[in-house]
PDB file of C-alpha atoms and ligand atoms in Angstrom:
ATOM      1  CA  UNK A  69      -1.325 -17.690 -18.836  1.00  0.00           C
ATOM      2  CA  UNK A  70      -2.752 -15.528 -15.889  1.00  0.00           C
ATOM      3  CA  UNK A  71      -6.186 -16.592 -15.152  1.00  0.00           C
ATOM      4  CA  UNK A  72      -8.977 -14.020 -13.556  1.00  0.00           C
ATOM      5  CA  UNK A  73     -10.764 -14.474 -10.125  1.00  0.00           C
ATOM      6  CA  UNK A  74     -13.230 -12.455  -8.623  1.00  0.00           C
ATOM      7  CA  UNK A  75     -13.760 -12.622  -4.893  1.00  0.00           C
ATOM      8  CA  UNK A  76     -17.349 -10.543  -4.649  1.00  0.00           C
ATOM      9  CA  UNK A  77     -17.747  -9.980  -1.039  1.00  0.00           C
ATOM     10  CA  UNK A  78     -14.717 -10.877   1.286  1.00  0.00           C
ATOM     11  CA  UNK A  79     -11.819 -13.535   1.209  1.00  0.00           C
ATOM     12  CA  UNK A  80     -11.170 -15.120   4.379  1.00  0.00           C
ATOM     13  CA  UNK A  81      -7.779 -17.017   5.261  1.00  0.00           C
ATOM     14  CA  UNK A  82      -7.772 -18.714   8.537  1.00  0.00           C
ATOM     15  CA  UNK A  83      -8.998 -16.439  11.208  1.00  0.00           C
ATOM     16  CA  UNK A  84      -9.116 -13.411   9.352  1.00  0.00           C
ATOM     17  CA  UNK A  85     -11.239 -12.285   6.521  1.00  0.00           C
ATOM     18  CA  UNK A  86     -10.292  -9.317   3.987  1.00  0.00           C
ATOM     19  CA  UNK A  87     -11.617  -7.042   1.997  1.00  0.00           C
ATOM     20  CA  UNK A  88     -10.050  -4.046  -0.555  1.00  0.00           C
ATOM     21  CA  UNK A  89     -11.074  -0.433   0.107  1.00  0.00           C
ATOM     22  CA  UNK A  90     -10.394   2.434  -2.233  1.00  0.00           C
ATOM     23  CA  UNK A  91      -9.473   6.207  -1.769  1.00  0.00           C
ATOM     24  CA  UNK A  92      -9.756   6.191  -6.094  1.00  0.00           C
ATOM     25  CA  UNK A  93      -7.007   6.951  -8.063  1.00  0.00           C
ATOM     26  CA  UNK A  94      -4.096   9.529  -8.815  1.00  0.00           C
ATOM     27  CA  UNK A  95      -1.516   9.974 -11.623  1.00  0.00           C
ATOM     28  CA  UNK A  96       2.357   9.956 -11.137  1.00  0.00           C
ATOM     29  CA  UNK A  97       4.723  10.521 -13.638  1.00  0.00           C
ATOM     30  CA  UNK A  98       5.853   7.420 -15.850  1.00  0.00           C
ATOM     31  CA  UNK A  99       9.338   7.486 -15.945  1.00  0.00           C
ATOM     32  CA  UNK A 100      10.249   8.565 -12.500  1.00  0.00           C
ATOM     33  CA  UNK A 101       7.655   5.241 -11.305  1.00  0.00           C
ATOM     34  CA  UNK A 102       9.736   2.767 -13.577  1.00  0.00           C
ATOM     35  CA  UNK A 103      13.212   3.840 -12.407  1.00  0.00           C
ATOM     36  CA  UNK A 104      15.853   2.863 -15.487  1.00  0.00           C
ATOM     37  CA  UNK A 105      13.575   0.651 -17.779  1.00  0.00           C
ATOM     38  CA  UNK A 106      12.930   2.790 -20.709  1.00  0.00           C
ATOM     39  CA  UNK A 107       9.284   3.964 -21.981  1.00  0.00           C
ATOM     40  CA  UNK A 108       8.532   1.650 -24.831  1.00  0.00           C
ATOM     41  CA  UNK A 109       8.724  -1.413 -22.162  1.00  0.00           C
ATOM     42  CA  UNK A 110       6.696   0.146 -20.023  1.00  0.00           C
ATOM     43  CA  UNK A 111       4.034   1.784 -21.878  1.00  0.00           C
ATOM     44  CA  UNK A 112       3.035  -1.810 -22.658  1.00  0.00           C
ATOM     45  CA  UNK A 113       2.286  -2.448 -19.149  1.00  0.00           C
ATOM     46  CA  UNK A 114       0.624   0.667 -18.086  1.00  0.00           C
ATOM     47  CA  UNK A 115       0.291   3.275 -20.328  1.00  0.00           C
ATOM     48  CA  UNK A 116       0.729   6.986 -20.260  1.00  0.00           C
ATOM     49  CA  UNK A 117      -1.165   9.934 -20.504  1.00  0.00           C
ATOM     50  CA  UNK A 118      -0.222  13.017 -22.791  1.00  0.00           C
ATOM     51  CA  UNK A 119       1.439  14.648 -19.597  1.00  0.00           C
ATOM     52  CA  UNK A 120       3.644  11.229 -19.208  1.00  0.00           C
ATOM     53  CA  UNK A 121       1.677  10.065 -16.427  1.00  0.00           C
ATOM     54  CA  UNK A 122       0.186   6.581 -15.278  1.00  0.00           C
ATOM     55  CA  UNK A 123      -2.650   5.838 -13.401  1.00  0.00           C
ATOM     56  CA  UNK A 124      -2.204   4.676  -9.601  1.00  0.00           C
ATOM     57  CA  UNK A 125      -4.954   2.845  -7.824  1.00  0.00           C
ATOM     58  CA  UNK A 126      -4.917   4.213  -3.890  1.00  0.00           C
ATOM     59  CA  UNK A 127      -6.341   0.960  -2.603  1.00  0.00           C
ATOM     60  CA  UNK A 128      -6.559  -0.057   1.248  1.00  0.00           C
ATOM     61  CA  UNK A 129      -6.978  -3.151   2.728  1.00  0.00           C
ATOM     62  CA  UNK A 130      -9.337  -4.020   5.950  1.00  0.00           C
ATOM     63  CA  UNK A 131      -8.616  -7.155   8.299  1.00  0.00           C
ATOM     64  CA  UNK A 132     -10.793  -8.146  10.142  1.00  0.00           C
ATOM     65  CA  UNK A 133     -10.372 -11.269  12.998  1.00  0.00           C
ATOM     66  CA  UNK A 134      -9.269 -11.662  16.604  1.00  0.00           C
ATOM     67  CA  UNK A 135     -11.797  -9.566  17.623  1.00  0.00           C
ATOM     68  CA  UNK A 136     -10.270  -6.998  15.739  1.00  0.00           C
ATOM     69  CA  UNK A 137     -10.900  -4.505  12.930  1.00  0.00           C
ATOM     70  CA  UNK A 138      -7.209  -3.518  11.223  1.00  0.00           C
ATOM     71  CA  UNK A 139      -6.516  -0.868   8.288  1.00  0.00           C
ATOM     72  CA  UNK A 140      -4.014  -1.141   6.133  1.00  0.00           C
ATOM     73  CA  UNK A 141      -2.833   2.476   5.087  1.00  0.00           C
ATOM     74  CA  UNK A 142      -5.396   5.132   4.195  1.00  0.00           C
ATOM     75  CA  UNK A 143      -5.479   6.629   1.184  1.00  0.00           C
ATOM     76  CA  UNK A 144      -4.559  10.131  -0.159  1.00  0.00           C
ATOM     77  CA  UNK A 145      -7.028  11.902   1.611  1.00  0.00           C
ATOM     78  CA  UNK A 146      -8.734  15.317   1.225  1.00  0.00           C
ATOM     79  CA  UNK A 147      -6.394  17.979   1.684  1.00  0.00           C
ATOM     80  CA  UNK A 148      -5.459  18.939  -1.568  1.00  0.00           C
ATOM     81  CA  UNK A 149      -6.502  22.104  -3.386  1.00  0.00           C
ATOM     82  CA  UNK A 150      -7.530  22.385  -6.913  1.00  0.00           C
ATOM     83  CA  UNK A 151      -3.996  23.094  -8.609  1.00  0.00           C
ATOM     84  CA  UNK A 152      -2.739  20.023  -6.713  1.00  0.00           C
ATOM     85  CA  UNK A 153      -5.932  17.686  -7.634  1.00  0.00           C
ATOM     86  CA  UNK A 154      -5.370  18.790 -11.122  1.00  0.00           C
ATOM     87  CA  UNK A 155      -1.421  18.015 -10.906  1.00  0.00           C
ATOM     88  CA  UNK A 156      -1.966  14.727  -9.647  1.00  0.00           C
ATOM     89  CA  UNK A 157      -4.937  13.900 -12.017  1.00  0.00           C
ATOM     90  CA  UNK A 158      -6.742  12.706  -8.573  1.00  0.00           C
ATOM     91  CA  UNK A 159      -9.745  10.656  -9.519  1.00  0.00           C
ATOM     92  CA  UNK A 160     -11.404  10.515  -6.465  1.00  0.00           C
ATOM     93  CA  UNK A 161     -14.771  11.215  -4.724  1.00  0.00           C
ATOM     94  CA  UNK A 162     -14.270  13.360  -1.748  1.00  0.00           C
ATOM     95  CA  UNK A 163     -13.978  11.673   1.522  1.00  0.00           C
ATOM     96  CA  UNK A 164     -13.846   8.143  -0.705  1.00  0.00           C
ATOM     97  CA  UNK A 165     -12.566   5.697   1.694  1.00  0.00           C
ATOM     98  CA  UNK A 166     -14.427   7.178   4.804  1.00  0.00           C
ATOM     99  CA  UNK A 167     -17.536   6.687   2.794  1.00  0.00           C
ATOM    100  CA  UNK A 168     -16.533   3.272   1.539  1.00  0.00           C
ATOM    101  CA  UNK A 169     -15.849   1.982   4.672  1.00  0.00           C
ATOM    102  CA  UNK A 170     -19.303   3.714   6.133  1.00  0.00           C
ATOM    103  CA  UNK A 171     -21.093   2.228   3.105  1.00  0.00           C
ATOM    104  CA  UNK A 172     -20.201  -1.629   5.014  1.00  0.00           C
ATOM    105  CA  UNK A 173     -21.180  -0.479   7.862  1.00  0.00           C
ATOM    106  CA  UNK A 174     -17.644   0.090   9.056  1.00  0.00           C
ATOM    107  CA  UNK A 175     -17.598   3.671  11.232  1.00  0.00           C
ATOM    108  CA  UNK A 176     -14.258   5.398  12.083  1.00  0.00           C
ATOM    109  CA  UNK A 177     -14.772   4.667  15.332  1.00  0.00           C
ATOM    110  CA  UNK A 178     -15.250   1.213  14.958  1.00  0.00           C
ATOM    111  CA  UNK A 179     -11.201   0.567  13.550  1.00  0.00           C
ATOM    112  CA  UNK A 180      -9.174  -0.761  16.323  1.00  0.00           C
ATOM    113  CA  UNK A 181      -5.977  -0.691  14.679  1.00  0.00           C
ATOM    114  CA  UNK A 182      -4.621   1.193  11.596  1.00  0.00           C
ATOM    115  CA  UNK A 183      -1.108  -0.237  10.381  1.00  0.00           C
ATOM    116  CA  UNK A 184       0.745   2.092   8.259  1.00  0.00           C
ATOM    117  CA  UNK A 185       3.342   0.889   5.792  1.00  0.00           C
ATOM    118  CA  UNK A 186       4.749   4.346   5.469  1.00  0.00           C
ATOM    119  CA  UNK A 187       4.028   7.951   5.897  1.00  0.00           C
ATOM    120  CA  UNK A 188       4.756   9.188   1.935  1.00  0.00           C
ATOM    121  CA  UNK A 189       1.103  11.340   1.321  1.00  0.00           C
ATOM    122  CA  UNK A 190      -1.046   8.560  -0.796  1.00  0.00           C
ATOM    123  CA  UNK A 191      -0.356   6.153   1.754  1.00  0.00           C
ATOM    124  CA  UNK A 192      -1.229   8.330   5.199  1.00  0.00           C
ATOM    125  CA  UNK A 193      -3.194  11.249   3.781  1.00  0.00           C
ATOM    126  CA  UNK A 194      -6.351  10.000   5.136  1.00  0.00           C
ATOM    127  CA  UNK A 195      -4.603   9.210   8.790  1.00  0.00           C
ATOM    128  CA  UNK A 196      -5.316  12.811  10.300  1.00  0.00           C
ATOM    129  CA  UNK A 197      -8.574  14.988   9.590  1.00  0.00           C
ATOM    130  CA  UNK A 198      -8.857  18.348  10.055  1.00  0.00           C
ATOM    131  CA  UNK A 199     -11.084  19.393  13.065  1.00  0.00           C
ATOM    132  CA  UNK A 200     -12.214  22.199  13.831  1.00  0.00           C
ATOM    133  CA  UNK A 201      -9.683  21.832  17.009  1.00  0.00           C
ATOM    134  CA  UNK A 202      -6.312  21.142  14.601  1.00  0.00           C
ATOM    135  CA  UNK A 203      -5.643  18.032  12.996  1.00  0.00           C
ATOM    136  CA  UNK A 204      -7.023  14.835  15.093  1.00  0.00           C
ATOM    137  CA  UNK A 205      -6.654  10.942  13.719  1.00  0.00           C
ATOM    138  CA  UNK A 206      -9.487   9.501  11.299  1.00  0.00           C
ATOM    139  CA  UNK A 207      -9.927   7.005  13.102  1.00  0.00           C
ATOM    140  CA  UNK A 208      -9.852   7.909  16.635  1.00  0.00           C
ATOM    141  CA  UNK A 209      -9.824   4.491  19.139  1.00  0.00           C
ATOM    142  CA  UNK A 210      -7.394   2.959  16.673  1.00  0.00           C
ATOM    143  CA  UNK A 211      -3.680   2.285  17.544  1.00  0.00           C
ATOM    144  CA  UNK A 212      -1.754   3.059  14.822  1.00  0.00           C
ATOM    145  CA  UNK A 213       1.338   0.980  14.464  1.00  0.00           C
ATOM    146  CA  UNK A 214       4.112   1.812  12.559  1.00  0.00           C
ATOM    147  CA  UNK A 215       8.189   1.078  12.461  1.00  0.00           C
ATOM    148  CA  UNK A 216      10.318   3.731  14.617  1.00  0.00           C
ATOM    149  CA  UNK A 217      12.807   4.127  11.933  1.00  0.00           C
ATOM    150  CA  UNK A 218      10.311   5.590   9.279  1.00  0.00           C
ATOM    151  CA  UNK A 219       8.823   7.641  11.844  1.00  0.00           C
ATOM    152  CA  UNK A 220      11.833   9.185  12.415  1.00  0.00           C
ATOM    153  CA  UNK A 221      13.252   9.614   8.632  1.00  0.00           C
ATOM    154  CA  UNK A 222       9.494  11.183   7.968  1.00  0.00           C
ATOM    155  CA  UNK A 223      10.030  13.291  10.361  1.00  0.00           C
ATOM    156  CA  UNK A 224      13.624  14.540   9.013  1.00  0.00           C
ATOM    157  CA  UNK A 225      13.410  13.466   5.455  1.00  0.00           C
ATOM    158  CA  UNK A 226      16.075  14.304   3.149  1.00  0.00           C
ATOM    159  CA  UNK A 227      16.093  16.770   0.540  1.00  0.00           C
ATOM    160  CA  UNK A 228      15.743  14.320  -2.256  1.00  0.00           C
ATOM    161  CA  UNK A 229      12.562  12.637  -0.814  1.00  0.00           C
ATOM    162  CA  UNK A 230      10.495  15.443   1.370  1.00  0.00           C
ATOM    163  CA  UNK A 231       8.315  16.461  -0.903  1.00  0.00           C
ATOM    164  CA  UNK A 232       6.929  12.612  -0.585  1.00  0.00           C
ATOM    165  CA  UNK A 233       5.854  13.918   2.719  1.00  0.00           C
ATOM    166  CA  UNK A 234       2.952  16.326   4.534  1.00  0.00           C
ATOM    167  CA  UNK A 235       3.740  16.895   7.902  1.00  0.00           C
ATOM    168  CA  UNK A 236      -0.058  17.608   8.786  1.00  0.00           C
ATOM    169  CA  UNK A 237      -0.878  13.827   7.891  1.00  0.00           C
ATOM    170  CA  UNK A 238       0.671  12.673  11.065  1.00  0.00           C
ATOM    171  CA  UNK A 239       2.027  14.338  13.401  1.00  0.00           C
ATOM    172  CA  UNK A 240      -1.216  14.456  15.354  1.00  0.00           C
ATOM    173  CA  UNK A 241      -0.480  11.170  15.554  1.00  0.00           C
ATOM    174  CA  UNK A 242       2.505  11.732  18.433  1.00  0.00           C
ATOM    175  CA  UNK A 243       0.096  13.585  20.645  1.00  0.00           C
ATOM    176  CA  UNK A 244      -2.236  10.300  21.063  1.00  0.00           C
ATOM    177  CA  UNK A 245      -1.034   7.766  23.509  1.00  0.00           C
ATOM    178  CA  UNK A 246      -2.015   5.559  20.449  1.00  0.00           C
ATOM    179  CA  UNK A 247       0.891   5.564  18.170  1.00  0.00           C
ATOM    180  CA  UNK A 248       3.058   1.831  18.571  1.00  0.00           C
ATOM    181  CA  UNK A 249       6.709   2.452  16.998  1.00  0.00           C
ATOM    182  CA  UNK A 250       7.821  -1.216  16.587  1.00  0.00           C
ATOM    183  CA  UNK A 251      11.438  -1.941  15.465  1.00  0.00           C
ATOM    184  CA  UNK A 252      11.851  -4.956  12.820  1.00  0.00           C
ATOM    185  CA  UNK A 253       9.979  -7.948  12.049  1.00  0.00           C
ATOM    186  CA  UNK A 254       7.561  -8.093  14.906  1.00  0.00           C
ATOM    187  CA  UNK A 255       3.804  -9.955  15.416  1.00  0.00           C
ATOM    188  CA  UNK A 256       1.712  -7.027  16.332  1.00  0.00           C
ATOM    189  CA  UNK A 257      -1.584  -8.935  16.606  1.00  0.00           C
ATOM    190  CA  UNK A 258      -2.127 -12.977  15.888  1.00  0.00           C
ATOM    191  CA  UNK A 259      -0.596 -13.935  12.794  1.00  0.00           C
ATOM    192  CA  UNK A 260      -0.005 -10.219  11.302  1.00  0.00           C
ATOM    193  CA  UNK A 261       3.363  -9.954  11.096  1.00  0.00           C
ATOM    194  CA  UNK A 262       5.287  -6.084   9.981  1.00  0.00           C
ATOM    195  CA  UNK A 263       8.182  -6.966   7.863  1.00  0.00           C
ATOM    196  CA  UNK A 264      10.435  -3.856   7.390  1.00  0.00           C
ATOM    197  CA  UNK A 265      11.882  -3.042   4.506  1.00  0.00           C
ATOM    198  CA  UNK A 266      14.394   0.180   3.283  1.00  0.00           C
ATOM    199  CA  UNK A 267      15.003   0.117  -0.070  1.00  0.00           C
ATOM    200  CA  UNK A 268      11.935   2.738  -1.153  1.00  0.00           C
ATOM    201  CA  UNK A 269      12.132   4.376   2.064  1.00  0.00           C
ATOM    202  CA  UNK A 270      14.286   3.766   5.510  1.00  0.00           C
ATOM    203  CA  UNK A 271      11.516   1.418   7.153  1.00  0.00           C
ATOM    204  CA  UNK A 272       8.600   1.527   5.423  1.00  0.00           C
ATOM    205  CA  UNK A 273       7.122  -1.954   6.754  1.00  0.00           C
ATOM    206  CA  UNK A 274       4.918  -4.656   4.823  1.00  0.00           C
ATOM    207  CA  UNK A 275       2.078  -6.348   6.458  1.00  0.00           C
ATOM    208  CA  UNK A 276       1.930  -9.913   5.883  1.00  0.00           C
ATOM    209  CA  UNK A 277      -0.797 -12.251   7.821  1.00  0.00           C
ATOM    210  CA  UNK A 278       0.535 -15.487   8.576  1.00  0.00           C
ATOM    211  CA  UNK A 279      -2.535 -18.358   8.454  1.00  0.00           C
ATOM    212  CA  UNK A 280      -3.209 -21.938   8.678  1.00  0.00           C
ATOM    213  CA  UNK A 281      -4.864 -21.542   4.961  1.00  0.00           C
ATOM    214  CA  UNK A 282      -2.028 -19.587   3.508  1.00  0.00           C
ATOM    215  CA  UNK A 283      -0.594 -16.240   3.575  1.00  0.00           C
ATOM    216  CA  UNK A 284      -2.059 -12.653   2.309  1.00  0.00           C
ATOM    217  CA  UNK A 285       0.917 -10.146   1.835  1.00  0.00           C
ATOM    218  CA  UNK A 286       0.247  -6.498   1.034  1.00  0.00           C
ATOM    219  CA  UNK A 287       2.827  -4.992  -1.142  1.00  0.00           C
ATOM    220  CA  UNK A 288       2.817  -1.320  -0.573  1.00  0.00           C
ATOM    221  CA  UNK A 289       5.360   0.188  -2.496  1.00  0.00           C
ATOM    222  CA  UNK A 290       8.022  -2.626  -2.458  1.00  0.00           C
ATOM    223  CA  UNK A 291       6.084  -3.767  -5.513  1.00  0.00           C
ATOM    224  CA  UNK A 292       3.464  -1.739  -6.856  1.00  0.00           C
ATOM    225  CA  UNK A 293       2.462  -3.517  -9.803  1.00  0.00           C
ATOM    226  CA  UNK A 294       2.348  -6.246 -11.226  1.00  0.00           C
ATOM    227  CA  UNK A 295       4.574  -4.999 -13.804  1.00  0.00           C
ATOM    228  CA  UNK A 296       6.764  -4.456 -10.758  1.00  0.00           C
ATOM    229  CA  UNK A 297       7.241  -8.192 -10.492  1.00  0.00           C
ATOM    230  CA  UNK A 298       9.948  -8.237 -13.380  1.00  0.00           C
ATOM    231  CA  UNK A 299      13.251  -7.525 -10.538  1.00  0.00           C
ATOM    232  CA  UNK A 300      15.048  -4.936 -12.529  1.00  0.00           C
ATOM    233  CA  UNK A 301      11.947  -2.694 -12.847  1.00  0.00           C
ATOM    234  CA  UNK A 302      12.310  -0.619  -9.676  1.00  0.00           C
ATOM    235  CA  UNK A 303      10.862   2.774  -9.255  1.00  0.00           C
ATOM    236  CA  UNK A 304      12.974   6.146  -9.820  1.00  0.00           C
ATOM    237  CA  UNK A 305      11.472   7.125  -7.045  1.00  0.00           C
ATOM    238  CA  UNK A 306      13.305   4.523  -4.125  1.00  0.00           C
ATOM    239  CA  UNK A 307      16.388   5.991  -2.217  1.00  0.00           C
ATOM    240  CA  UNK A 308      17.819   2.823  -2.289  1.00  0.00           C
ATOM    241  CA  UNK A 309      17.312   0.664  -5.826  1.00  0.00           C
ATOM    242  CA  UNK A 310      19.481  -2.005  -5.119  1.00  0.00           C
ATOM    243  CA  UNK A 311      18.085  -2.884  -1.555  1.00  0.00           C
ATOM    244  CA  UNK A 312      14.843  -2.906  -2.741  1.00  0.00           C
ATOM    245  CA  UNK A 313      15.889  -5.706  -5.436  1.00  0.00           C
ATOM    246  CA  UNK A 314      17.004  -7.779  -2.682  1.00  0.00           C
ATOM    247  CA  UNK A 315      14.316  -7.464  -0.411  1.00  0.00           C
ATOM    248  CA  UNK A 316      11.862  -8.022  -4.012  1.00  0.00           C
ATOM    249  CA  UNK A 317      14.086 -11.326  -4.653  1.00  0.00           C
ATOM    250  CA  UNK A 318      13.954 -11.971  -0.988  1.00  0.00           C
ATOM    251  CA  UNK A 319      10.116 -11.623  -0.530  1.00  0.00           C
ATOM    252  CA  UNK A 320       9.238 -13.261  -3.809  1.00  0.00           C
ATOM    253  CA  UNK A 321      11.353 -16.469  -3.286  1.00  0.00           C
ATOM    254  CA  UNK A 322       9.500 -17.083  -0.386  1.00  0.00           C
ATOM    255  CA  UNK A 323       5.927 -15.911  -2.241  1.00  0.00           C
ATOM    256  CA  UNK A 324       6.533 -18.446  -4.970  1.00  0.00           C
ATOM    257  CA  UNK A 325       8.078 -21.772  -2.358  1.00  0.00           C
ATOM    258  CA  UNK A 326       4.150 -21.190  -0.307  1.00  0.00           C
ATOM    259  CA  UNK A 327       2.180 -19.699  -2.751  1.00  0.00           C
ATOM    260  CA  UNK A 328       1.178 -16.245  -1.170  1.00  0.00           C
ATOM    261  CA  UNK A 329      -1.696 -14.286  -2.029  1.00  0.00           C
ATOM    262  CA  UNK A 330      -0.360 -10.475  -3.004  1.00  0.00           C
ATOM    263  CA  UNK A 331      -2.444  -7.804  -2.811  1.00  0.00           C
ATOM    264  CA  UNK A 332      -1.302  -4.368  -5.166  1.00  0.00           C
ATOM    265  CA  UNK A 333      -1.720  -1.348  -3.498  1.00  0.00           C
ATOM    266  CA  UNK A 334      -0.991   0.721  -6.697  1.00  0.00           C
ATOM    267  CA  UNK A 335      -2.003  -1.841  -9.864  1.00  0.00           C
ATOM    268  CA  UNK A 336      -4.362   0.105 -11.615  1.00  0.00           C
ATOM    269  CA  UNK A 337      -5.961  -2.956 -13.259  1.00  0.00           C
ATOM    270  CA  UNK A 338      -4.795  -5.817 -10.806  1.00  0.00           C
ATOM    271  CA  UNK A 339      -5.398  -6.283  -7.102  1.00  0.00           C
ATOM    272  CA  UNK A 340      -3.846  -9.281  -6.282  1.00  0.00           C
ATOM    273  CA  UNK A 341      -1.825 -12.277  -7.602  1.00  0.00           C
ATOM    274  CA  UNK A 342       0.058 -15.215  -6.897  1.00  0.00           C
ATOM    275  CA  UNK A 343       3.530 -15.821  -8.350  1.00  0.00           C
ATOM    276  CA  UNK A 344       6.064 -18.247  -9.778  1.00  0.00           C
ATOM    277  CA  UNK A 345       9.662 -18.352 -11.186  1.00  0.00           C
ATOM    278  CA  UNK A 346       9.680 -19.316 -14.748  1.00  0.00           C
ATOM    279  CA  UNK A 347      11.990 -18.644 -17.851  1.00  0.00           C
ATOM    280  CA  UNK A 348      14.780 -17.086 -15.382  1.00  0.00           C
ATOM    281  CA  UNK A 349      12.339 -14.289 -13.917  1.00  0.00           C
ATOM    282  CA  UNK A 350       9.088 -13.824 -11.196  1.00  0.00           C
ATOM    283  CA  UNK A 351       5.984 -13.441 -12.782  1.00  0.00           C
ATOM    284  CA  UNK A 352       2.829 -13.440 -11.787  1.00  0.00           C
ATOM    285  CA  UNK A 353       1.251 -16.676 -12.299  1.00  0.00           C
ATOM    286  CA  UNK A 354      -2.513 -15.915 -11.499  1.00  0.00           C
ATOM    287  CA  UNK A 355      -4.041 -12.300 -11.443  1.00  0.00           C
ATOM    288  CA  UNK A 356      -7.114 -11.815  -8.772  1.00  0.00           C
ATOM    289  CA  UNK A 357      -9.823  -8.959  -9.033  1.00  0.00           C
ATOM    290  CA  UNK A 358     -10.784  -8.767  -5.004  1.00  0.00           C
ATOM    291  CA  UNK A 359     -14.487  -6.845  -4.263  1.00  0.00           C
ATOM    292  CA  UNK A 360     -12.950  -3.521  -5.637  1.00  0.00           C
ATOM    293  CA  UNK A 361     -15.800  -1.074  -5.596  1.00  0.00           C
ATOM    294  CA  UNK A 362     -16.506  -0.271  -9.134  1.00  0.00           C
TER     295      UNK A 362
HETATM  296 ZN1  LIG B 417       5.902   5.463  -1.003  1.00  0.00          ZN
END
């Protein structure tokens, strides 16, 4: 049975304390997000629209410890005209995570570091705004850390997966002395570790903080929902299914053996959960509402 939790304000794990952030929701198409499993398994989970499409929470995540203030990807951003709004079925004040965060008191200026898991447009559409001088970062005294080896695929994609990307949302980036292209599994601030993973992408990376009161992992598109969990069920749209079963199975095994905490970027009802390994398959063992804004 999964049980319900709501955390109100914050959660705090060791030294840092969280809280979820949303740029609203979009719409992607059904089939293409559950790879091979067919539609009458999962429609159950998440159903579709008359146009085939699910709904897709855009939800960020703020850290805040160590006397600093990290985000975790930034939403979809602004940049999108009417005929693309309406394609994507974007749901979605304007400017919804800038006001958000400005509605804690958090100003753009006040993020120290911004930790991108990969540079496909709901994830780093809010990086860059447009200035009237060009294209500048959102959040301008942050460093913005992010694995080499998806820089450099985003910045050559292949045919198959370009459309996943908008220039515009970060190549401002390179002209800061800001940007930190790590390579592998590195500690980039005290207890945050980036874990990189290819199977979706070639080095998207998955932030997981490390803490004496357990660990918080934040999914990005390695699992995007819970009905993600299930190993098999692996979106259409990763470059490389297989890998991303192992790294699932790999990430999982050690979610279930120290009972992480993970957080859903895409779940449209679920933001977190904890797992276990029952009946021959992962599941999630205890679903968690965080402070999502309602
Ligand atoms: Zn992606």
């Amino acid at each position: 049975m999964r049980r319900e939790f709501r955390f109100r304000d914050s959660m705090q794990l060791g030294n840092w304390t969280f809280k979820i952030f949303s740029d609203g929701f979009f719409r992607l198409d059904g089939g293409a997000s559950f790879g091979i499993v067919p539609k009458p398994m999962w429609e159950k989970q998440i159903p579709a629209d008359g146009r085939n499409r699910i709904r897709v929470a855009l939800r960020c995540l703020l850290a805040e410890g160590h006397g600093r203030r990290v985000l975790i990807d930034t939403g979809i951003g602004d940049r999108w005209d009417a005929k693309q709004r309406e394609i994507y079925g974007m749901d979605r004040r304007a400017g919804q995570l800038l006001t958000e965060l400005g509605d804690a008191g958090i100003s753009r200026e006040s993020i120290t570091d911004v930790v991108l898991t990969h540079l496909h447009f709901d994830h780093a559409g809010g990086a860059c705004l447009d200035m009237a001088s060009g294209m500048a970062p959102a959040f301008p005294r942050a460093r913005w850390w992010l694995q080499r080896a998806h820089w450099e695929w985003a910045r050559n994609p292949s045919e198959r997966d370009q459309g996943s990307f908008r220039p515009d949302d970060f190549e401002a980036l390179a002209d800061t002395d800001r940007l930190e292209l790590v390579e592998g599994n590195v500690e980039i601030l005290p207890g945050l570790r980036v874990s990189p993973v290819g199977g979706h992408t070639p080095g998207m990376q998955i932030p997981e903080f490390h803490t004496e009161d357990g660990t918080l992992v934040f999914l990005a598109d390695l699992i995007p929902s819970v009905a993600h969990i299930h190993l098999p069920w692996v979106a259409g749209f990763d470059l490389n299914p297989l890998l991303t079963l192992s790294e699932k199975r790999q990430l999982l095994s050690r979610a279930v053996e120290d009972d992480y905490l993970l957080v859903f970027q895409h779940d449209p009802d679920h933001e977190a959960c904890r797992v276990t390994f029952q009946d021959g398959r992962f599941q999630a063992r205890e679903t968690l509402t965080l402070n999502q804004s309602e």
